[in-house]
Short mmCIF file of C-alpha atoms in Angstrom, two decimals:
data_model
loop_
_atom_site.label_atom_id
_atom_site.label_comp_id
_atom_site.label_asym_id
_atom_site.label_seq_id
_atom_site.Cartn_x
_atom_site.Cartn_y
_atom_site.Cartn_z
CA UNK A 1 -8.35 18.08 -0.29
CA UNK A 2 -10.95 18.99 -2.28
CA UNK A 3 -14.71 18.58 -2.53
CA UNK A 4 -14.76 16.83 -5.42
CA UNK A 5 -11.72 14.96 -4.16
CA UNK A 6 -13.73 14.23 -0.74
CA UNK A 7 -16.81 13.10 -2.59
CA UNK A 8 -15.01 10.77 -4.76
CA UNK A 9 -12.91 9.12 -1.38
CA UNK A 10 -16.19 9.79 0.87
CA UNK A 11 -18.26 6.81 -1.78
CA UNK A 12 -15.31 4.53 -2.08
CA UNK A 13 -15.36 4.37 1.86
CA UNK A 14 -19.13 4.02 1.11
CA UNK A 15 -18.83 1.50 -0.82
CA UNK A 16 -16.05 -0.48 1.16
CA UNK A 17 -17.95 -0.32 4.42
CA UNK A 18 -21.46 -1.36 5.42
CA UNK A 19 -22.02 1.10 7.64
CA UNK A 20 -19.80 5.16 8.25
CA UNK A 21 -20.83 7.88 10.68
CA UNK A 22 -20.68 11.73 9.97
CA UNK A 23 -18.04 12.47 12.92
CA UNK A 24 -16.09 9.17 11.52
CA UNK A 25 -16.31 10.98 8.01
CA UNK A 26 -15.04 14.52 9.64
CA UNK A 27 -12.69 13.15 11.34
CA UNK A 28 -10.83 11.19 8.66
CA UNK A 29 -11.05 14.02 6.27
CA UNK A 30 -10.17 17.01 8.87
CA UNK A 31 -13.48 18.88 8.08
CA UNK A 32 -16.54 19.19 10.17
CA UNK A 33 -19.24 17.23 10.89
CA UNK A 34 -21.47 19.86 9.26
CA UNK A 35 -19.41 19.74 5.96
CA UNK A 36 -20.11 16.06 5.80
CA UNK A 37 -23.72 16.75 5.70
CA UNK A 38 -23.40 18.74 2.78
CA UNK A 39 -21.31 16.31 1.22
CA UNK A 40 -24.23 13.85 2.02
CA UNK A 41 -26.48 15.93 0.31
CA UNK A 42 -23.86 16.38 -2.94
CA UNK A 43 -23.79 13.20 -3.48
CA UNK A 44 -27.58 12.70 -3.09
CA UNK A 45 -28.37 15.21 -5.31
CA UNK A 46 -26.26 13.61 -7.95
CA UNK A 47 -27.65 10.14 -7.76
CA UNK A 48 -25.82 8.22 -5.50
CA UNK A 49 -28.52 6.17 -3.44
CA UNK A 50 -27.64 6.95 0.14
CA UNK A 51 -29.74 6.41 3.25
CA UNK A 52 -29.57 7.33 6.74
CA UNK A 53 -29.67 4.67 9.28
CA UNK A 54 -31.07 6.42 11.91
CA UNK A 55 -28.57 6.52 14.97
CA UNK A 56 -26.09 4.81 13.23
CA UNK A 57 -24.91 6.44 10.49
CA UNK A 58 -25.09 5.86 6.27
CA UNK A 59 -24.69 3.36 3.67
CA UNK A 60 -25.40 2.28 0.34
CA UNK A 61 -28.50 0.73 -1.35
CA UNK A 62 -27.03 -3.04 -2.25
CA UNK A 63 -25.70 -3.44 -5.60
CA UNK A 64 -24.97 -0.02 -6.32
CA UNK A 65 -21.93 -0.01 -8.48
CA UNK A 66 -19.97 2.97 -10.11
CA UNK A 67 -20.06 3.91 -13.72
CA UNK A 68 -16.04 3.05 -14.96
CA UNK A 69 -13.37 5.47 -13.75
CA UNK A 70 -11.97 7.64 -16.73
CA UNK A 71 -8.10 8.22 -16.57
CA UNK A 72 -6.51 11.65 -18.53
CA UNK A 73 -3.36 11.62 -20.73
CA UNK A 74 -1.61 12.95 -17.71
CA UNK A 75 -2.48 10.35 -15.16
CA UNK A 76 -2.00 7.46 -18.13
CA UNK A 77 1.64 8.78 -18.24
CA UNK A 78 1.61 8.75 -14.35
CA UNK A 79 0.69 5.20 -14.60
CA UNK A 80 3.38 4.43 -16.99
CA UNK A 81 5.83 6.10 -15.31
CA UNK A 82 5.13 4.09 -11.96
CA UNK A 83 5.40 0.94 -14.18
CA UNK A 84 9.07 2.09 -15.16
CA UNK A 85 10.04 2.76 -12.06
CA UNK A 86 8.78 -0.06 -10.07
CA UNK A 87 10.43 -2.59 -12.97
CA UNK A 88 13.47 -1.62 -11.00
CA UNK A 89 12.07 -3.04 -8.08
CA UNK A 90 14.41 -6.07 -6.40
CA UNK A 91 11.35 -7.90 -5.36
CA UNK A 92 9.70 -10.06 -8.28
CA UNK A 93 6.06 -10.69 -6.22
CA UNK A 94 5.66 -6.61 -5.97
CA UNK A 95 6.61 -6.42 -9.76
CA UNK A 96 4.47 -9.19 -11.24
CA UNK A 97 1.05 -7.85 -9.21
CA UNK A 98 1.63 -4.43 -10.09
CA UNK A 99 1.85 -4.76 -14.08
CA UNK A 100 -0.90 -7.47 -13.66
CA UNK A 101 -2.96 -4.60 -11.98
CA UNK A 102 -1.80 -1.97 -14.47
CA UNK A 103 -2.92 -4.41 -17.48
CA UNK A 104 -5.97 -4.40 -16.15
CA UNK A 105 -6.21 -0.50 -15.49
CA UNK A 106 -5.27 -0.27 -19.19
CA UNK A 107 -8.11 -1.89 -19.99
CA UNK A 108 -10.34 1.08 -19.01
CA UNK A 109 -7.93 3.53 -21.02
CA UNK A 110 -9.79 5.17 -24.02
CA UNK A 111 -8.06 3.81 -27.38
CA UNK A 112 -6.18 7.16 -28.09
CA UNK A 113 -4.63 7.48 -24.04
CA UNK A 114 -4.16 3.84 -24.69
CA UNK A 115 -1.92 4.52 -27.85
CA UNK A 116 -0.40 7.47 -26.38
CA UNK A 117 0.49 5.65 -23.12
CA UNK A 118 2.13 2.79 -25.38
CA UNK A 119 4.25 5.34 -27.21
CA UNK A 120 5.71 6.93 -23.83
CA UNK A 121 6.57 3.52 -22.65
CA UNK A 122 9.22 3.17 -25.53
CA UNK A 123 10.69 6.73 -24.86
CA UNK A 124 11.10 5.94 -21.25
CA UNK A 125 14.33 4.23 -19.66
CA UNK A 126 15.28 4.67 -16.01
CA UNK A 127 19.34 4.03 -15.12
CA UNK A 128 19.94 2.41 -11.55
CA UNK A 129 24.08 2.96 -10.98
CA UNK A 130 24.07 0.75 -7.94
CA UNK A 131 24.15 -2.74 -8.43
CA UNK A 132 23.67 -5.72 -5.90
CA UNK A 133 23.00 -9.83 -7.18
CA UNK A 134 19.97 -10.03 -4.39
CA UNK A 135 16.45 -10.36 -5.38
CA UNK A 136 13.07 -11.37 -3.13
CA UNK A 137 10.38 -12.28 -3.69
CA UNK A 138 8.23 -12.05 -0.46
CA UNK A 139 7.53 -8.62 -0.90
CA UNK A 140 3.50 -9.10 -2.00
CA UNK A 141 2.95 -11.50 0.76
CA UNK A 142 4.72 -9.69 3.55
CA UNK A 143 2.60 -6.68 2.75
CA UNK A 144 -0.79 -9.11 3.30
CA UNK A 145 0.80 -10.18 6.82
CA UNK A 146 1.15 -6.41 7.58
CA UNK A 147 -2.47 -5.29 6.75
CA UNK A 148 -3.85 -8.84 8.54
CA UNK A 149 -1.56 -8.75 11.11
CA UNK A 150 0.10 -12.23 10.95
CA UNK A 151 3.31 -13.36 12.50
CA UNK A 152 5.61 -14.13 9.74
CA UNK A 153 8.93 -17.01 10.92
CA UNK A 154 11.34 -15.94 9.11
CA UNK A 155 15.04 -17.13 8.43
CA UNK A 156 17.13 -13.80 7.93
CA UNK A 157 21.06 -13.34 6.98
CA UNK A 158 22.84 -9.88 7.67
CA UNK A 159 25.11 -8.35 5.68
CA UNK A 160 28.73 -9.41 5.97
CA UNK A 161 27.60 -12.70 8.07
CA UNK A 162 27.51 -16.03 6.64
CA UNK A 163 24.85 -17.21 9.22
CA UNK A 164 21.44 -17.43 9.21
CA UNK A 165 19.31 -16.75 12.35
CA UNK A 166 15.65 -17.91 12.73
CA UNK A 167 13.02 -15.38 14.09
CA UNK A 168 9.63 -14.72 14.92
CA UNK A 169 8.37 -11.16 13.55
CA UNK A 170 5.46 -9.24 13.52
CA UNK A 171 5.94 -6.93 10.65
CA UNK A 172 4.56 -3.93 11.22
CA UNK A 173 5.85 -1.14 8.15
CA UNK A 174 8.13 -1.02 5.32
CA UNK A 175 10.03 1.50 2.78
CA UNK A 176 12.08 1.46 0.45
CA UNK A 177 15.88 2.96 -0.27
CA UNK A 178 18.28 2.23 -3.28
CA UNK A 179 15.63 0.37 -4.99
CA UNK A 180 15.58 -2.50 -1.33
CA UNK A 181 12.68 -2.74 0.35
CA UNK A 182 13.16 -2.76 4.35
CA UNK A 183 10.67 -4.00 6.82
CA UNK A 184 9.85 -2.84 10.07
CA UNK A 185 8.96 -5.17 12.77
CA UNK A 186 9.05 -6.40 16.19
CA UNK A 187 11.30 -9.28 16.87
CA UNK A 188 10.55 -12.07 19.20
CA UNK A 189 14.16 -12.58 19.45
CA UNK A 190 14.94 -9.32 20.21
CA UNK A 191 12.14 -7.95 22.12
CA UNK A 192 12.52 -5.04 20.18
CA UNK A 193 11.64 -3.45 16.83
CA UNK A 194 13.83 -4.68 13.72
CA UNK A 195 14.70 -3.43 10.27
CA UNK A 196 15.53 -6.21 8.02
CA UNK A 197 16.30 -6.30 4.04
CA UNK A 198 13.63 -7.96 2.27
CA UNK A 199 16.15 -9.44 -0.14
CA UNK A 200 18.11 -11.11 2.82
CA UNK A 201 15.19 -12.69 4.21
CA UNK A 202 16.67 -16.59 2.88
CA UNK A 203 13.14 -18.55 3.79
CA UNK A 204 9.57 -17.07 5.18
CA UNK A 205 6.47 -18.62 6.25
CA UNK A 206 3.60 -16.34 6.87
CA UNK A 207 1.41 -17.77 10.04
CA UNK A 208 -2.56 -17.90 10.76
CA UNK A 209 -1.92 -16.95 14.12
CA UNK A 210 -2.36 -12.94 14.32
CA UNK A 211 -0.91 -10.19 16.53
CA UNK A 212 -2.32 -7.10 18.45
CA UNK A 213 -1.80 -4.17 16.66
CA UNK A 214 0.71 -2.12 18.42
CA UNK A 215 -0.25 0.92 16.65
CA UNK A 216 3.11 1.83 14.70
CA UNK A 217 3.71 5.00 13.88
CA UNK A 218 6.44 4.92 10.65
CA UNK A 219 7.45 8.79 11.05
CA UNK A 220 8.45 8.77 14.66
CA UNK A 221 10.22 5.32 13.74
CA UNK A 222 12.33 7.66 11.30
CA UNK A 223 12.65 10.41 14.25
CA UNK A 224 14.04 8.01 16.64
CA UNK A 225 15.64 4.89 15.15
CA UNK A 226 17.34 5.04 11.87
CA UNK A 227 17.98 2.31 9.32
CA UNK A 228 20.05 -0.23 10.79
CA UNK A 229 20.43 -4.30 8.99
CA UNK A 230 19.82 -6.24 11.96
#
């Protein structure tokens, strides 16, 4: 990563948080504690109103808001490629919010990116060979149960099986492969950790009641266990 890079994620965590130590800081972005100081200092020097609460770590002054992000052609394109891609999504929720979203990054765009983005749009078509009449729409809600950590109830039907099993889940990571999104969680029925389609989940209710995180870790999922529809 770099500085520039750092300095811009360093103030959004800045601005997210009331409160961020250096070692926090160093440790997050694999650099030391003394390069966070200077990074301190960079960001002091260019007007961003920092303070040091002594033996606790810094903040920002209340209020403090960021002048609007400018996009280039290149990451306008980016943008609209995402959007292209993404329409091929099975999962309506994750489709709507993210061209809501995207509207309202547009709205940022200088005129001319604006135009240009428009025009790429047209020249843009992406082909999906594999075909399959199943469609969710969960997908935006399942991702708030993952990042609050809420049991979801779920009603789920394999493939191949007519019937329909009730379970208790806490969902824990997803991914995606031929355009269906998977999650990952730990089944009440089970005892175990689950993969199940999105698109075969039939009913869902996501619950108040919260889990512990059991600190999931998606790559060693992938190392051990590999996709099975359970």
């Amino acid at each position: 990563m770099s500085q520039l890079s750092r300095l811009i994620a360093i103030l959004t965590l800045l601005k997210s948080k009331r409160i961020v130590t250096a070692p926090e800081l160093a440790k997050k972005y694999e650099v030391s504690v003394r390069t966070i100081y200077r990074d301190i200092r960079k960001l002091e020097e260019a007007g961003v109103p920092v303070y040091t609460i002594e033996g606790r770590g810094y903040s920002l002054v209340d209020n403090y808001t960021v002048a609007p992000v400018q996009f280039t052609e290149k990451q306008a394109n980016a943008l609209i490629t995402a959007q292209h891609i993404i329409n091929q999504s099975k999962d309506l929720s994750f489709v709507n919010d993210f061209n809501e979203a995207l509207t309202k990054i547009k709205s940022v765009f200088r005129t001319s990116i604006q135009e240009k983005s428009e025009l790429l749009s047209d020249k843009i078509h992406i082909f999906n060979w594999t075909y399959e009449d199943l469609t969710s729409n969960a997908l935006s809600e399942i991702q708030l149960a993952i990042t609050n950590f809420n049991f979801i109830e779920i009603s789920y039907q394999k493939a191949n099986d007519n019937v329909t099993s009730f379970r208790k889940i806490e969902p824990c990571a997803m991914y995606s492969m031929e355009n269906k999104w998977i999650l990952i969680a730990w089944c009440h029925l089970r005892s175990d950790l689950r993969a199940f389609r999105i698109d075969r989940i039939k009913r869902f209710k996501i619950l108040q009641e919260q889990f512990e995180d059991r600190k999931f870790d998606i790559q060693k999922y992938f190392a051990s266990c590999p996709y099975k529809d359970k």
